[in-house]
Coordinates of C-alpha atoms in Angstrom, one line a residue:
Chain A
M1 CA 39.3 16.4 15.3
N2 CA 39.0 15.5 11.8
A3 CA 36.8 12.6 10.7
I4 CA 38.7 9.7 9.3
F5 CA 36.6 9.7 6.1
D6 CA 35.1 12.3 4.2
P7 CA 31.3 13.1 4.2
G8 CA 31.1 11.4 0.7
T9 CA 32.8 8.3 1.8
Q10 CA 30.7 8.3 5.1
L11 CA 27.4 8.5 3.0
F12 CA 28.9 5.6 0.9
L13 CA 29.6 3.6 3.9
L14 CA 26.2 4.4 5.5
S15 CA 24.4 3.3 2.4
G16 CA 26.5 0.1 2.2
L17 CA 25.6 -0.8 5.8
A18 CA 21.8 0.0 5.0
A19 CA 22.0 -2.4 2.0
A20 CA 23.4 -5.1 4.1
L21 CA 20.8 -4.5 6.9
F22 CA 18.1 -4.9 3.9
V23 CA 19.4 -8.2 2.8
L24 CA 19.4 -9.3 6.5
G25 CA 15.7 -8.5 6.5
T26 CA 15.5 -4.9 8.6
P27 CA 11.9 -3.4 7.6
L28 CA 12.4 -0.9 4.8
F29 CA 10.8 2.1 6.0
L30 CA 13.0 1.6 9.5
L31 CA 16.0 1.2 7.2
M32 CA 15.1 4.5 5.3
G33 CA 14.6 6.4 8.4
V34 CA 18.0 5.4 9.7
W35 CA 19.7 6.1 6.6
V36 CA 18.2 9.6 6.6
L37 CA 19.1 9.7 10.4
G38 CA 22.7 9.1 9.7
A39 CA 23.2 11.0 6.4
Q40 CA 21.7 14.1 8.1
L41 CA 24.0 13.6 11.0
I42 CA 27.1 13.2 8.3
I43 CA 25.9 16.2 6.5
D44 CA 25.3 18.1 9.5
F45 CA 21.6 18.9 8.8
P46 CA 19.1 19.9 11.6
L47 CA 17.5 16.9 13.0
A48 CA 14.3 18.8 13.5
S49 CA 13.3 18.4 10.2
I50 CA 12.7 14.7 10.9
G51 CA 10.0 15.5 13.4
S52 CA 8.4 17.9 10.9
G53 CA 9.0 15.6 8.0
L54 CA 7.0 12.9 9.6
F55 CA 4.0 15.1 10.0
E56 CA 4.1 17.2 7.0
G57 CA 4.9 14.4 4.6
L58 CA 1.6 13.0 5.2
N59 CA -0.3 16.1 5.8
S60 CA -2.0 16.2 2.3
F61 CA -5.4 16.0 1.1
A62 CA -4.7 14.7 -2.2
L63 CA -2.5 11.6 -0.6
L64 CA -5.5 11.0 1.6
A65 CA -7.2 9.5 -1.3
A66 CA -4.9 6.4 -1.2
P67 CA -6.2 5.0 2.3
L68 CA -9.8 5.7 1.3
F69 CA -9.2 3.9 -2.0
I70 CA -7.4 0.9 0.3
L71 CA -10.8 0.7 2.1
T72 CA -13.1 1.0 -1.0
G73 CA -11.0 -2.4 -2.1
D74 CA -11.6 -4.2 1.0
L75 CA -15.4 -3.0 1.3
I76 CA -15.7 -4.4 -2.4
S77 CA -14.2 -7.6 -1.5
K78 CA -15.9 -8.3 1.6
G79 CA -19.4 -6.8 0.8
G80 CA -19.8 -9.3 -2.2
I81 CA -19.4 -6.9 -4.9
A82 CA -16.5 -8.5 -6.4
R83 CA -18.5 -11.9 -6.3
R84 CA -21.1 -10.3 -8.4
M85 CA -18.7 -8.7 -10.8
T86 CA -17.2 -12.2 -11.6
E87 CA -20.7 -13.7 -12.2
F88 CA -22.0 -11.1 -14.6
S89 CA -18.4 -11.3 -16.7
M90 CA -18.5 -15.3 -16.5
S91 CA -22.0 -15.0 -18.0
L92 CA -21.1 -12.7 -20.8
L93 CA -17.7 -14.7 -21.8
G94 CA -18.4 -18.4 -20.8
W95 CA -19.3 -19.2 -24.6
V96 CA -15.7 -18.2 -25.9
R97 CA -12.9 -20.8 -25.7
G98 CA -10.9 -19.5 -22.6
G99 CA -13.9 -17.4 -21.6
L100 CA -13.5 -18.5 -17.9
G101 CA -10.0 -17.3 -17.9
M102 CA -11.1 -14.4 -19.9
S103 CA -13.7 -13.6 -17.5
T104 CA -11.4 -13.6 -14.6
I105 CA -9.0 -11.0 -16.4
A106 CA -12.0 -8.9 -17.5
T107 CA -13.3 -8.9 -13.7
C108 CA -9.7 -7.7 -12.5
S109 CA -10.1 -4.8 -14.9
M110 CA -13.6 -3.9 -13.5
F111 CA -12.2 -4.4 -10.0
A112 CA -9.2 -2.3 -10.8
A113 CA -11.5 0.5 -12.0
I114 CA -13.1 0.9 -8.4
S115 CA -10.1 -0.1 -6.2
G116 CA -6.6 0.6 -6.7
S117 CA -4.6 -2.3 -5.7
N118 CA -2.7 -5.1 -7.8
S119 CA -2.3 -7.6 -4.9
A120 CA -6.0 -7.0 -3.7
T121 CA -7.3 -7.4 -7.1
T122 CA -5.4 -10.7 -7.4
A123 CA -6.4 -11.9 -3.9
T124 CA -10.3 -10.8 -4.1
I125 CA -10.9 -12.1 -7.7
G126 CA -8.4 -14.9 -7.6
S127 CA -10.1 -16.6 -4.8
I128 CA -13.5 -16.4 -6.4
T129 CA -12.6 -17.6 -10.0
Y130 CA -9.8 -20.3 -9.1
P131 CA -12.1 -22.9 -8.1
S132 CA -14.3 -22.6 -11.2
L133 CA -11.1 -22.4 -13.3
R134 CA -9.8 -25.7 -12.1
D135 CA -13.2 -27.3 -12.1
Q136 CA -13.7 -26.5 -15.7
G137 CA -10.2 -28.0 -17.0
Y138 CA -7.7 -25.4 -16.6
P139 CA -4.3 -26.7 -15.2
S140 CA -4.0 -25.4 -11.5
P141 CA -0.8 -23.5 -11.9
F142 CA -2.3 -21.6 -15.2
A143 CA -5.7 -20.8 -13.6
A144 CA -3.5 -19.3 -10.7
A145 CA -1.0 -17.5 -13.0
T146 CA -4.3 -16.1 -14.7
S147 CA -5.5 -14.5 -11.3
A148 CA -2.0 -13.1 -10.5
A149 CA -1.6 -11.5 -14.3
G150 CA -5.4 -10.1 -14.0
G151 CA -4.1 -8.4 -10.9
V152 CA -1.5 -6.5 -12.8
V153 CA -3.8 -3.7 -14.1
G154 CA -5.1 -2.8 -10.7
I155 CA -2.5 0.1 -10.3
I156 CA -2.8 1.5 -14.2
I157 CA -6.5 1.5 -14.5
P158 CA -7.7 4.3 -12.4
P159 CA -8.1 5.0 -9.4
S160 CA -4.6 3.8 -8.4
I161 CA -3.2 4.1 -5.1
L162 CA 0.3 3.9 -6.6
F163 CA -0.5 6.9 -8.8
I164 CA -1.6 8.7 -5.9
V165 CA 1.6 7.9 -4.0
Y166 CA 3.3 8.9 -7.3
G167 CA 1.7 12.0 -7.9
H168 CA 2.4 13.0 -4.3
L169 CA 5.7 12.5 -4.6
T170 CA 7.0 14.0 -8.0
A171 CA 4.1 16.8 -7.7
T172 CA 2.3 15.4 -10.7
P173 CA -1.4 16.0 -10.7
I174 CA -3.6 12.8 -9.4
S175 CA -6.4 13.6 -11.7
E176 CA -4.4 13.7 -14.9
L177 CA -2.4 10.7 -13.9
F178 CA -5.4 8.7 -13.6
L179 CA -6.5 9.8 -17.2
A180 CA -3.0 8.9 -18.5
G181 CA -3.5 5.2 -17.2
I182 CA -6.7 4.4 -18.8
I183 CA -5.5 3.6 -22.3
P184 CA -2.7 1.8 -21.5
G185 CA -4.3 -0.1 -18.6
L186 CA -7.0 -1.3 -21.1
L187 CA -4.5 -2.2 -23.5
M188 CA -2.9 -4.3 -21.1
S189 CA -6.0 -6.1 -20.1
L190 CA -6.8 -6.5 -24.1
V191 CA -3.2 -8.1 -24.5
M192 CA -4.0 -10.6 -21.4
L193 CA -7.3 -11.5 -23.0
V194 CA -5.8 -12.5 -26.3
T195 CA -3.4 -14.1 -24.5
V196 CA -5.7 -16.2 -22.3
Y197 CA -7.9 -16.9 -25.6
V198 CA -4.6 -18.2 -27.5
V199 CA -3.1 -20.4 -24.7
S200 CA -6.6 -21.9 -24.1
R201 CA -7.3 -22.5 -28.0
R202 CA -3.9 -24.0 -28.4
R203 CA -3.8 -26.2 -25.4
G204 CA -7.5 -27.0 -25.3
Y205 CA -8.5 -25.6 -21.9
G206 CA -11.9 -24.8 -20.4
Q207 CA -15.3 -25.9 -21.4
L208 CA -18.0 -23.9 -23.4
H209 CA -21.0 -22.9 -22.2
P210 CA -23.9 -21.8 -24.5
F211 CA -24.5 -17.8 -24.1
R212 CA -27.7 -17.2 -22.4
V213 CA -29.2 -13.6 -22.5
G214 CA -31.5 -14.5 -19.4
R215 CA -28.1 -15.6 -17.2
V216 CA -26.5 -11.9 -18.3
A217 CA -29.9 -10.3 -17.4
Q218 CA -29.8 -12.2 -14.1
T219 CA -26.4 -11.3 -13.2
F220 CA -26.6 -7.7 -14.4
P221 CA -28.1 -6.2 -11.3
G222 CA -25.2 -7.3 -9.5
V223 CA -22.6 -5.7 -11.5
S224 CA -24.6 -2.5 -11.6
I225 CA -23.4 -2.0 -8.1
A226 CA -19.9 -1.9 -9.1
L227 CA -20.5 0.1 -12.5
A228 CA -22.2 2.9 -10.2
A229 CA -19.1 2.9 -8.0
G230 CA -17.0 3.1 -11.0
L231 CA -19.1 6.0 -12.3
I232 CA -18.9 7.7 -8.9
V233 CA -15.0 7.6 -9.2
L234 CA -14.3 8.2 -12.7
G235 CA -17.4 10.4 -13.6
G236 CA -17.3 12.2 -10.5
I237 CA -13.6 13.2 -10.6
Y238 CA -13.9 14.3 -14.4
S239 CA -17.1 16.0 -14.4
G240 CA -15.1 18.2 -11.9
A241 CA -18.1 17.3 -9.1
F242 CA -15.2 15.8 -6.8
S243 CA -11.5 15.8 -6.3
P244 CA -10.2 12.3 -6.2
T245 CA -10.3 12.2 -2.3
E246 CA -13.6 13.2 -2.3
A247 CA -14.6 10.7 -4.9
A248 CA -12.6 8.1 -2.9
A249 CA -14.8 9.2 0.3
V250 CA -18.0 9.2 -1.5
T251 CA -17.0 5.7 -2.9
V252 CA -16.4 4.5 0.6
V253 CA -19.6 5.6 2.0
Y254 CA -21.4 4.0 -1.3
C255 CA -19.7 0.6 -0.7
L256 CA -20.7 0.7 2.5
L257 CA -24.4 1.4 2.0
A258 CA -24.1 -1.3 -1.0
G259 CA -22.7 -3.8 1.3
F260 CA -25.4 -3.1 4.1
L261 CA -28.7 -2.8 2.2
M262 CA -27.9 -4.1 -1.3
T263 CA -25.7 -7.2 -1.0
R264 CA -26.3 -7.3 2.8
E265 CA -23.0 -9.1 3.1
L266 CA -21.4 -6.3 5.3
S267 CA -22.6 -6.2 8.9
L268 CA -21.8 -3.7 11.9
R269 CA -19.9 -6.8 13.5
S270 CA -17.7 -7.4 10.4
L271 CA -17.1 -3.8 9.7
P272 CA -14.3 -2.9 12.3
N273 CA -12.2 -5.8 11.2
V274 CA -12.6 -4.6 7.3
I275 CA -11.4 -1.0 8.6
L276 CA -8.6 -2.4 10.7
R277 CA -7.1 -4.4 7.6
S278 CA -7.0 -1.2 5.6
G279 CA -5.6 0.7 8.5
M280 CA -2.7 -1.7 8.8
I281 CA -2.2 -1.5 5.0
V282 CA -1.9 2.4 5.4
G283 CA 0.5 1.9 8.3
I284 CA 2.6 -0.3 6.4
I285 CA 2.4 2.0 3.0
M286 CA 2.4 5.5 4.3
P287 CA 5.5 5.4 6.7
L288 CA 7.3 4.4 3.5
V289 CA 6.0 7.6 1.8
A290 CA 7.0 9.8 4.7
M291 CA 10.4 8.3 4.8
S292 CA 10.7 8.9 1.0
L293 CA 10.1 12.4 1.2
L294 CA 12.7 12.5 4.1
M295 CA 15.2 11.0 1.8
Q296 CA 14.4 13.2 -0.9
Q297 CA 15.3 16.1 1.1
V298 CA 18.7 14.6 1.8
F299 CA 19.1 13.9 -1.8
A300 CA 18.4 17.6 -2.7
V301 CA 21.1 18.9 0.0
I302 CA 23.9 16.4 -1.2
G303 CA 22.9 17.1 -4.9
F304 CA 22.2 13.2 -5.6
G305 CA 19.3 14.1 -8.0
A306 CA 21.4 16.4 -10.0
W307 CA 24.2 14.1 -10.3
L308 CA 22.2 11.1 -11.2
G309 CA 20.5 13.1 -13.7
E310 CA 23.8 14.2 -15.2
F311 CA 25.0 10.7 -15.4
I312 CA 22.0 9.2 -17.1
S313 CA 21.8 12.1 -19.6
S314 CA 25.4 11.6 -20.3
L315 CA 24.5 8.0 -21.5
G316 CA 22.3 9.7 -24.3
G317 CA 19.1 11.5 -25.3
Y318 CA 15.2 10.8 -24.7
Y319 CA 15.3 7.2 -25.9
T320 CA 18.3 6.4 -23.9
V321 CA 17.2 7.9 -20.7
L322 CA 13.7 6.2 -21.4
F323 CA 15.3 2.9 -21.7
V324 CA 17.8 3.1 -18.9
S325 CA 14.8 4.2 -16.6
M326 CA 12.7 1.3 -17.9
M327 CA 15.7 -1.0 -17.4
I328 CA 15.8 0.1 -13.6
V329 CA 12.3 -0.1 -13.0
L330 CA 12.2 -3.6 -14.5
I331 CA 15.4 -5.1 -12.5
A332 CA 13.9 -3.4 -9.4
G333 CA 10.7 -4.9 -9.9
T334 CA 12.1 -8.4 -9.9
L335 CA 13.9 -7.4 -6.6
L336 CA 11.5 -5.2 -4.7
E337 CA 7.7 -4.6 -4.1
S338 CA 6.2 -1.9 -6.0
V339 CA 5.7 0.5 -3.3
P340 CA 9.3 0.8 -1.9
N341 CA 10.1 1.1 -5.8
T342 CA 7.9 3.8 -6.3
V343 CA 9.0 5.6 -3.6
I344 CA 12.6 5.3 -3.9
L345 CA 13.0 5.4 -7.6
A346 CA 10.2 8.0 -9.0
P347 CA 11.6 11.0 -7.0
I348 CA 14.8 10.2 -8.3
L349 CA 13.8 9.1 -12.3
A350 CA 10.8 11.3 -12.9
P351 CA 13.0 14.6 -12.9
V352 CA 15.5 13.0 -14.9
A353 CA 13.3 11.6 -17.5
I354 CA 11.4 15.0 -17.8
K355 CA 14.6 16.7 -18.3
A356 CA 15.3 14.6 -21.0
G357 CA 12.1 15.7 -22.8
V358 CA 10.0 12.7 -21.7
D359 CA 6.3 14.0 -21.0
P360 CA 5.6 13.5 -17.2
F361 CA 2.6 11.7 -17.7
H362 CA 3.8 9.3 -20.1
F363 CA 6.7 8.7 -17.9
A364 CA 4.6 8.1 -14.9
V365 CA 2.5 5.6 -17.1
V366 CA 5.6 3.9 -18.5
F367 CA 7.2 3.9 -14.8
M368 CA 4.0 2.3 -13.2
A369 CA 3.6 -0.2 -16.1
G370 CA 7.0 -1.4 -15.4
G371 CA 6.3 -1.7 -11.5
S372 CA 2.9 -3.4 -12.0
I373 CA 4.6 -6.0 -14.5
G374 CA 7.1 -6.5 -11.5
F375 CA 4.2 -8.0 -9.6
I376 CA 4.4 -11.1 -11.7
T377 CA 8.3 -11.2 -12.1
P378 CA 10.2 -13.8 -10.1
P379 CA 11.8 -13.7 -7.6
F380 CA 9.7 -11.3 -5.8
G381 CA 6.5 -11.1 -7.8
L382 CA 4.0 -10.4 -5.0
N383 CA 1.0 -11.3 -7.2
L384 CA 2.8 -14.7 -7.8
Y385 CA 2.9 -15.1 -3.9
V386 CA -0.7 -13.8 -3.3
A387 CA -2.0 -16.6 -6.0
S388 CA 0.2 -19.1 -4.4
G389 CA -1.3 -18.1 -0.9
I390 CA -4.8 -18.4 -1.9
T391 CA -4.5 -21.4 -4.2
G392 CA -1.9 -23.6 -2.8
I393 CA 0.0 -24.1 -5.8
P394 CA 3.8 -23.7 -5.3
Y395 CA 5.3 -20.6 -6.4
L396 CA 7.6 -21.5 -8.9
Q397 CA 4.7 -23.4 -10.9
I398 CA 2.7 -20.3 -11.1
A399 CA 6.0 -18.2 -11.9
R400 CA 6.3 -20.6 -14.9
A401 CA 2.6 -20.6 -16.0
V402 CA 2.4 -16.8 -15.7
L403 CA 5.1 -16.4 -18.6
P404 CA 2.8 -16.2 -21.5
Y405 CA 1.3 -13.3 -19.6
L406 CA 4.7 -11.9 -18.7
W407 CA 5.8 -11.8 -22.5
S408 CA 2.7 -10.2 -23.5
L409 CA 3.0 -7.4 -21.1
L410 CA 6.3 -6.6 -21.7
F411 CA 5.3 -6.2 -25.4
I412 CA 2.6 -3.9 -24.6
W413 CA 4.8 -2.1 -22.1
M414 CA 7.5 -1.1 -25.0
V415 CA 4.4 -0.2 -27.3
I416 CA 3.2 2.2 -24.5
A417 CA 7.0 3.5 -24.0
L418 CA 7.3 4.0 -27.8
L419 CA 4.0 5.7 -28.5
P420 CA 3.4 8.5 -26.1
A421 CA -0.1 9.7 -27.4
L422 CA -1.5 6.3 -25.6
S423 CA -0.5 7.9 -22.2
V424 CA -0.7 11.8 -23.1
Y425 CA -4.2 11.8 -25.3
L426 CA -6.5 11.8 -22.5
T427 CA -4.9 13.9 -20.0
Q428 CA -5.8 16.9 -22.2
F429 CA -9.5 16.5 -21.2
A430 CA -8.7 16.7 -17.7
G431 CA -10.3 20.0 -15.9
R432 CA -12.8 20.3 -18.8
Chain B
M1 CA -3.5 -38.7 33.5
G2 CA -4.0 -36.1 36.4
Q3 CA -4.4 -32.3 35.6
T4 CA -1.3 -30.3 36.4
Q5 CA -1.8 -27.9 39.0
G6 CA -0.5 -24.2 38.4
P7 CA -0.6 -21.3 40.7
N8 CA -3.9 -20.0 42.0
L9 CA -4.9 -17.3 39.5
L10 CA -8.3 -16.9 41.1
P11 CA -8.6 -13.6 42.8
S12 CA -9.1 -13.9 46.5
G13 CA -10.5 -10.5 48.4
R14 CA -10.7 -7.0 47.4
W15 CA -7.2 -6.6 46.4
G16 CA -7.3 -9.8 44.2
R17 CA -10.4 -8.5 42.3
F18 CA -8.8 -5.0 41.9
K19 CA -5.4 -6.9 40.3
A20 CA -7.6 -9.1 38.1
G21 CA -9.6 -6.0 37.0
A22 CA -6.6 -4.2 36.4
Y23 CA -4.7 -6.8 34.3
R24 CA -8.0 -7.3 32.4
T25 CA -8.2 -3.5 31.4
L26 CA -4.5 -3.8 30.6
R27 CA -5.0 -6.8 28.3
Y28 CA -7.9 -4.9 26.7
V29 CA -6.0 -1.6 25.9
D30 CA -2.9 -3.8 24.6
A31 CA -5.4 -5.6 22.4
H32 CA -7.4 -2.6 21.1
L33 CA -5.1 0.7 21.6
E34 CA -4.1 1.2 18.1
K35 CA -7.2 -0.4 16.7
G36 CA -9.5 2.1 18.5
I37 CA -7.3 5.2 17.4
I38 CA -7.6 3.5 13.6
L39 CA -11.1 3.2 13.5
V40 CA -11.9 6.6 14.9
A41 CA -9.5 8.2 12.6
Y42 CA -10.6 6.2 9.3
T43 CA -14.1 6.9 10.3
A44 CA -13.3 10.8 10.5
C45 CA -11.3 11.0 7.5
A46 CA -14.1 9.2 5.2
G47 CA -17.0 10.5 7.2
I48 CA -16.2 14.3 7.3
I49 CA -15.3 14.4 3.8
A50 CA -18.4 12.6 2.3
F51 CA -20.6 14.4 4.8
E52 CA -19.3 17.9 3.5
V53 CA -19.5 16.7 0.0
G54 CA -23.0 15.7 0.5
R55 CA -23.6 19.0 2.2
R56 CA -22.3 20.9 -0.7
F57 CA -24.5 19.2 -3.2
L58 CA -27.5 19.5 -1.3
L59 CA -27.3 22.8 0.6
D60 CA -24.4 24.3 -1.3
E61 CA -21.9 25.0 1.8
Q62 CA -19.2 23.4 3.1
V63 CA -17.1 24.1 5.8
S64 CA -13.4 25.2 5.1
W65 CA -12.1 22.5 7.6
S66 CA -13.3 19.7 5.8
T67 CA -10.1 19.5 3.7
T68 CA -7.5 20.0 6.6
V69 CA -9.0 18.1 9.7
P70 CA -9.6 14.6 7.6
A71 CA -5.6 15.3 6.1
Y72 CA -4.6 15.6 9.9
M73 CA -6.6 12.9 10.9
F74 CA -4.8 10.8 8.1
V75 CA -1.6 11.3 10.1
W76 CA -3.3 9.9 13.3
L77 CA -4.3 6.7 11.2
T78 CA -0.6 6.3 9.4
W79 CA 1.4 6.1 12.8
P80 CA -0.7 4.1 15.0
G81 CA -1.1 1.7 11.9
A82 CA 2.7 1.6 11.6
A83 CA 2.7 0.6 15.3
L84 CA -0.1 -2.2 14.9
A85 CA 2.1 -3.3 11.8
V86 CA 5.1 -3.6 13.8
R87 CA 3.3 -5.7 16.6
M88 CA 2.0 -8.0 13.8
R89 CA 5.1 -8.2 12.3
S90 CA 3.8 -7.1 8.9
H91 CA 6.3 -4.4 7.7
L92 CA 7.7 -4.6 4.4
A93 CA 11.1 -6.4 4.6
F94 CA 13.1 -8.6 2.6
N95 CA 13.1 -11.8 4.7
G96 CA 14.4 -14.3 2.3
V97 CA 17.9 -14.2 4.0
R98 CA 16.8 -13.8 7.5
Q99 CA 14.8 -17.1 7.3
N100 CA 17.8 -19.3 6.3
L101 CA 19.6 -18.2 9.3
S102 CA 20.1 -20.2 12.7
R103 CA 17.9 -19.5 15.2
W104 CA 20.4 -17.2 17.1
G105 CA 21.1 -15.5 13.8
Q106 CA 17.9 -14.5 13.6
Y107 CA 17.6 -13.7 17.1
A108 CA 20.7 -11.3 16.7
S109 CA 19.3 -9.7 13.5
M110 CA 16.0 -8.7 15.3
Q111 CA 17.8 -7.4 17.9
I112 CA 19.5 -5.2 15.5
D113 CA 16.4 -4.1 14.1
Y114 CA 15.3 -3.4 17.8
V115 CA 18.0 -1.3 18.6
L116 CA 17.3 0.7 15.2
Y117 CA 13.7 1.0 15.9
L118 CA 14.7 2.7 19.0
T119 CA 17.5 4.8 18.0
F120 CA 15.1 6.5 15.2
A121 CA 12.0 6.6 17.5
F122 CA 14.1 8.7 20.0
V123 CA 14.8 11.3 17.2
A124 CA 11.1 11.0 15.9
V125 CA 9.4 11.5 19.2
Y126 CA 12.0 14.2 20.6
Y127 CA 11.7 16.5 17.6
S128 CA 8.0 15.9 16.8
F129 CA 7.2 16.3 20.1
E130 CA 9.0 19.8 20.1
L131 CA 6.9 20.5 17.1
V132 CA 3.6 19.8 19.2
Q133 CA 5.1 22.3 21.8
M134 CA 5.6 24.9 19.3
H135 CA 2.0 24.6 18.2
Q136 CA 0.9 24.5 21.8
N137 CA 2.9 27.9 22.9
N138 CA 1.9 29.6 19.7
F139 CA -1.8 29.1 20.1
S140 CA -2.1 27.7 16.7
S141 CA -4.9 26.5 15.4
V142 CA -6.1 24.4 12.4
P143 CA -6.5 26.3 9.3
G144 CA -10.3 26.8 8.3
T145 CA -11.3 26.8 12.3
V146 CA -11.1 29.4 14.9
D147 CA -9.9 27.7 17.8
L148 CA -9.5 24.0 17.2
P149 CA -5.7 23.6 18.4
S150 CA -3.3 22.2 15.6
W151 CA -1.3 20.6 18.4
W152 CA -4.1 18.1 19.1
F153 CA -3.2 16.7 15.4
Y154 CA 0.6 17.1 15.6
L155 CA 0.5 14.9 18.6
A156 CA -0.2 12.0 16.2
T157 CA 3.6 11.5 15.6
P158 CA 5.0 11.3 19.2
V159 CA 2.1 9.3 20.1
G160 CA 2.2 7.2 17.4
W161 CA 6.0 6.7 17.6
S162 CA 5.7 6.3 21.3
L163 CA 3.1 3.2 20.5
L164 CA 5.7 1.7 18.2
V165 CA 8.5 1.7 20.9
L166 CA 5.8 0.2 23.2
R167 CA 5.3 -2.6 20.5
V168 CA 9.1 -3.0 20.0
F169 CA 9.4 -3.7 23.3
Q170 CA 6.8 -6.3 23.6
N171 CA 8.2 -7.9 20.6
A172 CA 11.8 -8.2 22.1
W173 CA 10.3 -9.6 25.3
E174 CA 8.3 -12.2 22.9
D175 CA 11.4 -13.0 21.1
F176 CA 13.4 -13.3 24.2
R177 CA 10.9 -15.8 25.8
A178 CA 11.0 -17.8 22.4
I179 CA 14.7 -18.1 22.3
R180 CA 14.9 -19.2 25.9
S181 CA 12.2 -21.7 25.8
G182 CA 13.3 -23.2 22.4
S183 CA 10.1 -22.1 20.5
D184 CA 10.1 -20.7 17.2
L185 CA 10.8 -17.1 16.8
R186 CA 7.8 -15.1 15.1
M187 CA 9.3 -13.9 11.8
A188 CA 7.9 -10.9 9.6
A189 CA 5.7 -11.7 7.1
G190 CA 7.9 -10.5 4.2
F191 CA 6.8 -9.2 0.8
G192 CA 3.7 -11.5 0.8
S193 CA 1.9 -9.1 3.4
L194 CA 1.8 -5.9 1.4
E195 CA -1.1 -4.5 -0.7
G196 CA 0.2 -2.5 -3.8

């Protein structure tokens, strides 16, 4: 018996149904799985590939770095290391107008250099710095927005959980991706430091505190614990001592020891809860990765990637492809969270961009920087939600207060897109 | 106001004590099943790698399975983690529309999710278990080891998805009771619950 619709129309209807269910609130990883199941039935592709894909899609030593860095982030947070980083940067920048805001951004960047998550950065550093920001004359929405914006660099400055996922899905080396993110990540931090300085100076936010060498010296031992962790991660990887996954595992053990023996804020009683919190986040993120790989398999069979590539390429050359990709990432970032954005869009857009002549590492950074800006773009800016959750300030007030940061970040994103050397330059030192 | 008298739940006799013990055990397993697996798998992932890196630096030796077993344990971490996230209703979902539906609209949309979960889980368990059997029948071992059966690790997918099904039934039962009693339905946390 002939089907009423041809396979193409059936796939189109299936995708429409999936989109409707998405709007209705069905969990995304489930939708992706059901779409794959439906598509495989339509194109008559063996369902056994689902059974193997759910295992083999995750069976990767390189991808294992992601859960380990998730755990690192939680250990830094619960082990009191993040608080010490904040105290140090406050002692260093308190004398400048907007210094406390700047120290929030600086601490977020330091935190990002050990962990690899935007929202964890905002949640951890924001909850520490927000009360001080508010007490020192920063309006509450701007104080909350500063924490939300500061966290944006979490997935750009290495290590980055999303770079690991991106590398796994697009077969791009993770060590080089980490290197590619360093300069753009620091530039993003820099423009946010300038933004908080300019805004604070114009509007008279914050109080000035005299610079005291004694205070800096007093807080330095605390931050040295974090610096050592950063050294293990980046030094270990780029000296060739560790792979990214090994560096992540060693950092986990280091953060454990630091939490138990140095800061003494971790205990055997609290440890299982820290591990379980990370475990549930792994259970949320990693199924999306497995489902994305199954979707890619279907895309390859039906020739969707090739079709989309031809379509985008037909619009123009290098700059058109790059610009269209950036627009897609930006729009998707306002609607969706960065993990689904990455698992759905990266495998589709990266090959198209590379075919158009965009350097793979440059595209990865442009993609991820756009995705990270999505963390503070309404209606679904995750960091805005997180900042609202930890401060109690209404979401829309934070969304308005974050605008100066948003414009600065969009500007630097354009610069990063137009100057590939910013992303590519450091990758030449990989493996040396 | 006097206290309301409920049914007598105190165990009476040997059979009563057995029932109470079994109930306590069941409650404990229910609360800790995935958590136990996650703790063991996470610890194994980080522990094996860090320990073997240490051995490489200090003794200049490293077992070859130190890259394969942790990657396999990662699968044992992921699917039970996914089951736990189902129970906690933390999976990523766009919940803006659902939160504004009527109670019955919310209930109906949650039932659609459960049907989809069960449909996909059936395929996932069936075919992943087929893979387990294949590895078992072939006596295949984990790369880097001589006789560590690989099916122990391939079992992670069917077990994880079976746990997920169990959690789906629990949530469905919870929702059914909530809709009948008129209390609030427990909704997914939405985007705010995710690490990025």
